[in-house]
mmCIF file of C-alpha atoms in Angstrom:
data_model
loop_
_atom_site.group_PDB
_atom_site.id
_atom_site.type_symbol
_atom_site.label_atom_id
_atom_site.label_comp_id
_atom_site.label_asym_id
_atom_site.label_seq_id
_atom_site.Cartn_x
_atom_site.Cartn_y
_atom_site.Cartn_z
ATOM 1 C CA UNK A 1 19.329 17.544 -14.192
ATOM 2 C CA UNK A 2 15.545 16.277 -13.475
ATOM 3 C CA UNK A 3 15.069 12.197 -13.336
ATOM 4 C CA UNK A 4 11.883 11.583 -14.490
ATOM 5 C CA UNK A 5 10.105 8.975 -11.553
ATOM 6 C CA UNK A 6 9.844 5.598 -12.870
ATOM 7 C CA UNK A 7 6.052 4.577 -12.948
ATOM 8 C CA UNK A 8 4.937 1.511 -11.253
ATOM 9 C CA UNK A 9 3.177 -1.325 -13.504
ATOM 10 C CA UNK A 10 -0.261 -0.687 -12.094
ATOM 11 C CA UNK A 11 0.208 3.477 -12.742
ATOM 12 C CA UNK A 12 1.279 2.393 -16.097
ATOM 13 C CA UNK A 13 -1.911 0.252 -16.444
ATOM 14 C CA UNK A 14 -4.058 3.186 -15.315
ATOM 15 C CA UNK A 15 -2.082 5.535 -17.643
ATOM 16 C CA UNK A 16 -2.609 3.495 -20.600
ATOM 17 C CA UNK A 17 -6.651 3.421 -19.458
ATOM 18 C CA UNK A 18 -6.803 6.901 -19.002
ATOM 19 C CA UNK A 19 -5.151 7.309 -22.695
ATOM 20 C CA UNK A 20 -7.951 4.872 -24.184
ATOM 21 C CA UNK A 21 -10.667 6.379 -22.671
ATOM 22 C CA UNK A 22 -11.613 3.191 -21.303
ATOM 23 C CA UNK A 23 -15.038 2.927 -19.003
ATOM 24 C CA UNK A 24 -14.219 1.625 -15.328
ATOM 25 C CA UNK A 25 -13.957 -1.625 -14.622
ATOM 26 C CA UNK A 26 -15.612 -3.512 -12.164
ATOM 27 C CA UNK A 27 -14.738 -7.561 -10.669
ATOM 28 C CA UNK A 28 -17.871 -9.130 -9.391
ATOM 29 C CA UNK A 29 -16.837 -11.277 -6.315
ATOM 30 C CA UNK A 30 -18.230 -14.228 -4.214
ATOM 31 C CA UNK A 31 -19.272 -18.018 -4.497
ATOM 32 C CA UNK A 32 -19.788 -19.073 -7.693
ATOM 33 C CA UNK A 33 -23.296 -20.219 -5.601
ATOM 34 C CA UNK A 34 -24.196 -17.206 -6.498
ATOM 35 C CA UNK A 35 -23.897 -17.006 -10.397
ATOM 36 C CA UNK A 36 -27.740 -15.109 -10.657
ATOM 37 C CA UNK A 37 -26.665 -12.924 -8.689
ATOM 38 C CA UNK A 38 -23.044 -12.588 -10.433
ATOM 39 C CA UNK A 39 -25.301 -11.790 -13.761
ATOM 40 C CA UNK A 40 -27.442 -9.190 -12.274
ATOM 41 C CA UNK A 41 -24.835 -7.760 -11.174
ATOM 42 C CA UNK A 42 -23.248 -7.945 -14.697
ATOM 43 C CA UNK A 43 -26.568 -6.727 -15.956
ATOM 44 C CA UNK A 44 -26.845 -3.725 -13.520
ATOM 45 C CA UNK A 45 -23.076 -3.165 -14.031
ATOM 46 C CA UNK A 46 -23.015 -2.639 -17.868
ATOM 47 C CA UNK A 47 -26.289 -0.809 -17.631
ATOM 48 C CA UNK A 48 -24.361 1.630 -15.593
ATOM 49 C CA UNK A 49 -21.483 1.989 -18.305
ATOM 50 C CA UNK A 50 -18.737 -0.247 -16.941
ATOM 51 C CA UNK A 51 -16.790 -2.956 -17.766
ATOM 52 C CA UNK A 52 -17.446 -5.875 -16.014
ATOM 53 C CA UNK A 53 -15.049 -9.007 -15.362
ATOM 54 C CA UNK A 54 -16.601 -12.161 -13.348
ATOM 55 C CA UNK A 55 -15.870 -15.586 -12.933
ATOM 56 C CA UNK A 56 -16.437 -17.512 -16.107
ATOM 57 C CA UNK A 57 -16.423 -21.386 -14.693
ATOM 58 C CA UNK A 58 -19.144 -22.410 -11.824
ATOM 59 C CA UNK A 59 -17.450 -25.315 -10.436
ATOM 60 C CA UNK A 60 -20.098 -26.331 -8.271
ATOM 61 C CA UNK A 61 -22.092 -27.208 -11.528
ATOM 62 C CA UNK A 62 -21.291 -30.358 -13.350
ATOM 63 C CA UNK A 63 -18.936 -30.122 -16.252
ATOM 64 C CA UNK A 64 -17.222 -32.612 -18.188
ATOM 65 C CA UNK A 65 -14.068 -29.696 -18.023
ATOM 66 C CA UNK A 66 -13.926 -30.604 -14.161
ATOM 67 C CA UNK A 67 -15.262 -33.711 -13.926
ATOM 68 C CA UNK A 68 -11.488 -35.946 -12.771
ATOM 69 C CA UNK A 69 -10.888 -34.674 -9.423
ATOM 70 C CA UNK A 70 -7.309 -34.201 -10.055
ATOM 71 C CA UNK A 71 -7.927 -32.075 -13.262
ATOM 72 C CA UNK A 72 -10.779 -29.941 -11.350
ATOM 73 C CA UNK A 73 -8.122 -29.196 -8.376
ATOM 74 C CA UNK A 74 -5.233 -27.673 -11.364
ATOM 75 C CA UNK A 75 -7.837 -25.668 -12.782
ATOM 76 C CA UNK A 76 -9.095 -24.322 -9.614
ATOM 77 C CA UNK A 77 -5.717 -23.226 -8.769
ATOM 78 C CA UNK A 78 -5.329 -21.443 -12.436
ATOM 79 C CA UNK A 79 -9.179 -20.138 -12.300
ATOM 80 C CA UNK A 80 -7.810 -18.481 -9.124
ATOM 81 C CA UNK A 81 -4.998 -17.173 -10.825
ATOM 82 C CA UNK A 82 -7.163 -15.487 -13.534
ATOM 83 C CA UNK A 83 -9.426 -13.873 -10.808
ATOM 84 C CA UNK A 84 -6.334 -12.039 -8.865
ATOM 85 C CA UNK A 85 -5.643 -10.727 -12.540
ATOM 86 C CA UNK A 86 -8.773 -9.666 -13.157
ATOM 87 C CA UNK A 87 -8.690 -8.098 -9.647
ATOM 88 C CA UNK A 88 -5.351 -6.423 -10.889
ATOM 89 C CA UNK A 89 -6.630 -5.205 -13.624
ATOM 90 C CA UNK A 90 -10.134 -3.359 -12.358
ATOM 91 C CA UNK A 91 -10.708 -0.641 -10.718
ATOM 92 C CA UNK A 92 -13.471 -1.933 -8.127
ATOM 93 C CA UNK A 93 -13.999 -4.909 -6.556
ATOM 94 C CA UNK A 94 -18.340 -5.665 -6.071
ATOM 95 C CA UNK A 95 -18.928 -8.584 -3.453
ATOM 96 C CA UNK A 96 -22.404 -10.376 -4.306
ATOM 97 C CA UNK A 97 -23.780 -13.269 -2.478
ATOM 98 C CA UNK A 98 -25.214 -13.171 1.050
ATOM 99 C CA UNK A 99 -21.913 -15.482 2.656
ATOM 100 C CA UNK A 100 -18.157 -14.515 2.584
ATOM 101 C CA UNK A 101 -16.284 -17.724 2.428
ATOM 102 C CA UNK A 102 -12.478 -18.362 2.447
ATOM 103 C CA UNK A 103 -11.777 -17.855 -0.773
ATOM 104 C CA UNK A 104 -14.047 -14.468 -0.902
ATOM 105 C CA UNK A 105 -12.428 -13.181 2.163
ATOM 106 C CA UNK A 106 -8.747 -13.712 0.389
ATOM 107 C CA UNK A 107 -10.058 -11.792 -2.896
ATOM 108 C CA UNK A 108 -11.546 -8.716 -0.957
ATOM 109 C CA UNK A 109 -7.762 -8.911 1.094
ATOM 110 C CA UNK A 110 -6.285 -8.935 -2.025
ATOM 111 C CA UNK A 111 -8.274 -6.217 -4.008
ATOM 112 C CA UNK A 112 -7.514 -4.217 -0.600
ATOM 113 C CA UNK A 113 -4.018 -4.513 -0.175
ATOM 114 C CA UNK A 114 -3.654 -3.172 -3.861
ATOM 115 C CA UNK A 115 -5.970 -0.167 -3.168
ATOM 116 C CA UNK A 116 -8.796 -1.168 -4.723
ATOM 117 C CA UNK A 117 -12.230 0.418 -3.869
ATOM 118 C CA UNK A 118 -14.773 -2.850 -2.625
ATOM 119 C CA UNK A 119 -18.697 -2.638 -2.877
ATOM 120 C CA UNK A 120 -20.833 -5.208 -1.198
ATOM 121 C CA UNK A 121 -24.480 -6.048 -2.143
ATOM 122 C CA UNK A 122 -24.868 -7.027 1.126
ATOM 123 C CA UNK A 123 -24.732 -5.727 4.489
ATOM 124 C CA UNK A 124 -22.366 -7.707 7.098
ATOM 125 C CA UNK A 125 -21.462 -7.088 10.521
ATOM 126 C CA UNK A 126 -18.052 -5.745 10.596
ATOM 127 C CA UNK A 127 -16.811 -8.814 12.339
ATOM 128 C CA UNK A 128 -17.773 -10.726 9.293
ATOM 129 C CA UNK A 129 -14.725 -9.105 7.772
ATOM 130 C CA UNK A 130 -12.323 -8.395 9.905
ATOM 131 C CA UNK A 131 -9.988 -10.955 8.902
ATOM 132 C CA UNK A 132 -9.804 -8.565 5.692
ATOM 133 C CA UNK A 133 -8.289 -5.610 7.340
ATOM 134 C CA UNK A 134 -11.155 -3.528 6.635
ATOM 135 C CA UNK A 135 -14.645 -2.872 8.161
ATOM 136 C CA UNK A 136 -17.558 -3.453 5.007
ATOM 137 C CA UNK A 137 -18.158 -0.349 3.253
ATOM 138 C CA UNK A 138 -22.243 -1.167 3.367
ATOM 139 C CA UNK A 139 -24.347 -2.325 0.866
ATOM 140 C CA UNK A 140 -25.223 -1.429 -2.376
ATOM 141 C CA UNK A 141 -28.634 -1.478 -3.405
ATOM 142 C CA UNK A 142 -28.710 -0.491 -7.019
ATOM 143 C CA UNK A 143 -30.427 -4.166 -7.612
#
């Protein structure tokens, strides 16, 4: 008697994708500092067919939404919990910006450890990245 192989949430996910026909779907990546580029990128992105997820709050701009510094540290710790699911649920990772910071670095580990393709738009030296497991794949220069 065959056992069918139970499927893992993420094959389920790309099952269900498959099913629906659904475009891929790309995370843009990086300090909010670079939000232009982030819409360029969304821009370029969508031109190109794909679905595109970003970060939707620029905390380094004033906002009355983060504005008590004890409010502004909760939702940075939730907006960060959005971004690993919208890492979770693409199927590339694009880095923009010209700087990797901390918080950069752990999304590209992340995306990585989970098997997901990453893009920069940016050349940097492999030792800029190192601490991600991974050498940079090169730059993209569809912008």
């Amino acid at each position: 008697m065959a056992y069918s192989q139970r499927l893992t949430p993420e094959e389920k996910l790309a099952d269900a994708k498959r099913l629906l026909s659904l475009p891929r779907i790309v995370v843009i990546c990086g300090s909010t500092r670079f939000m232009a580029e982030m819409n360029e990128a969304d821009l370029r992105e969508t031109q190109a067919g794909k679905i595109v997820v970003k970060p939707g709050c620029d905390m380094k701009s004033p906002h009355e939404l983060w504005s008590n510094p004890v409010e502004a540290e909760a939702l940075k710790v939730r907006l960060d919990d959005l971004h690993r699911a919208k890492i979770r649920l693409a199927d590339e990772v694009l880095v923009v910006g010209d700087y990797i910071g901390d918080s950069t670095r752990a999304e590209i580990a992340y995306a990585r450890s989970m098997g997901k393709p990453v893009r920069f738009r940016h050349p940097f030296p492999d030792y800029e990245i190192e601490s991600v497991g991974h050498s940079s794949t090169g730059p993209t220069t569809e912008l």
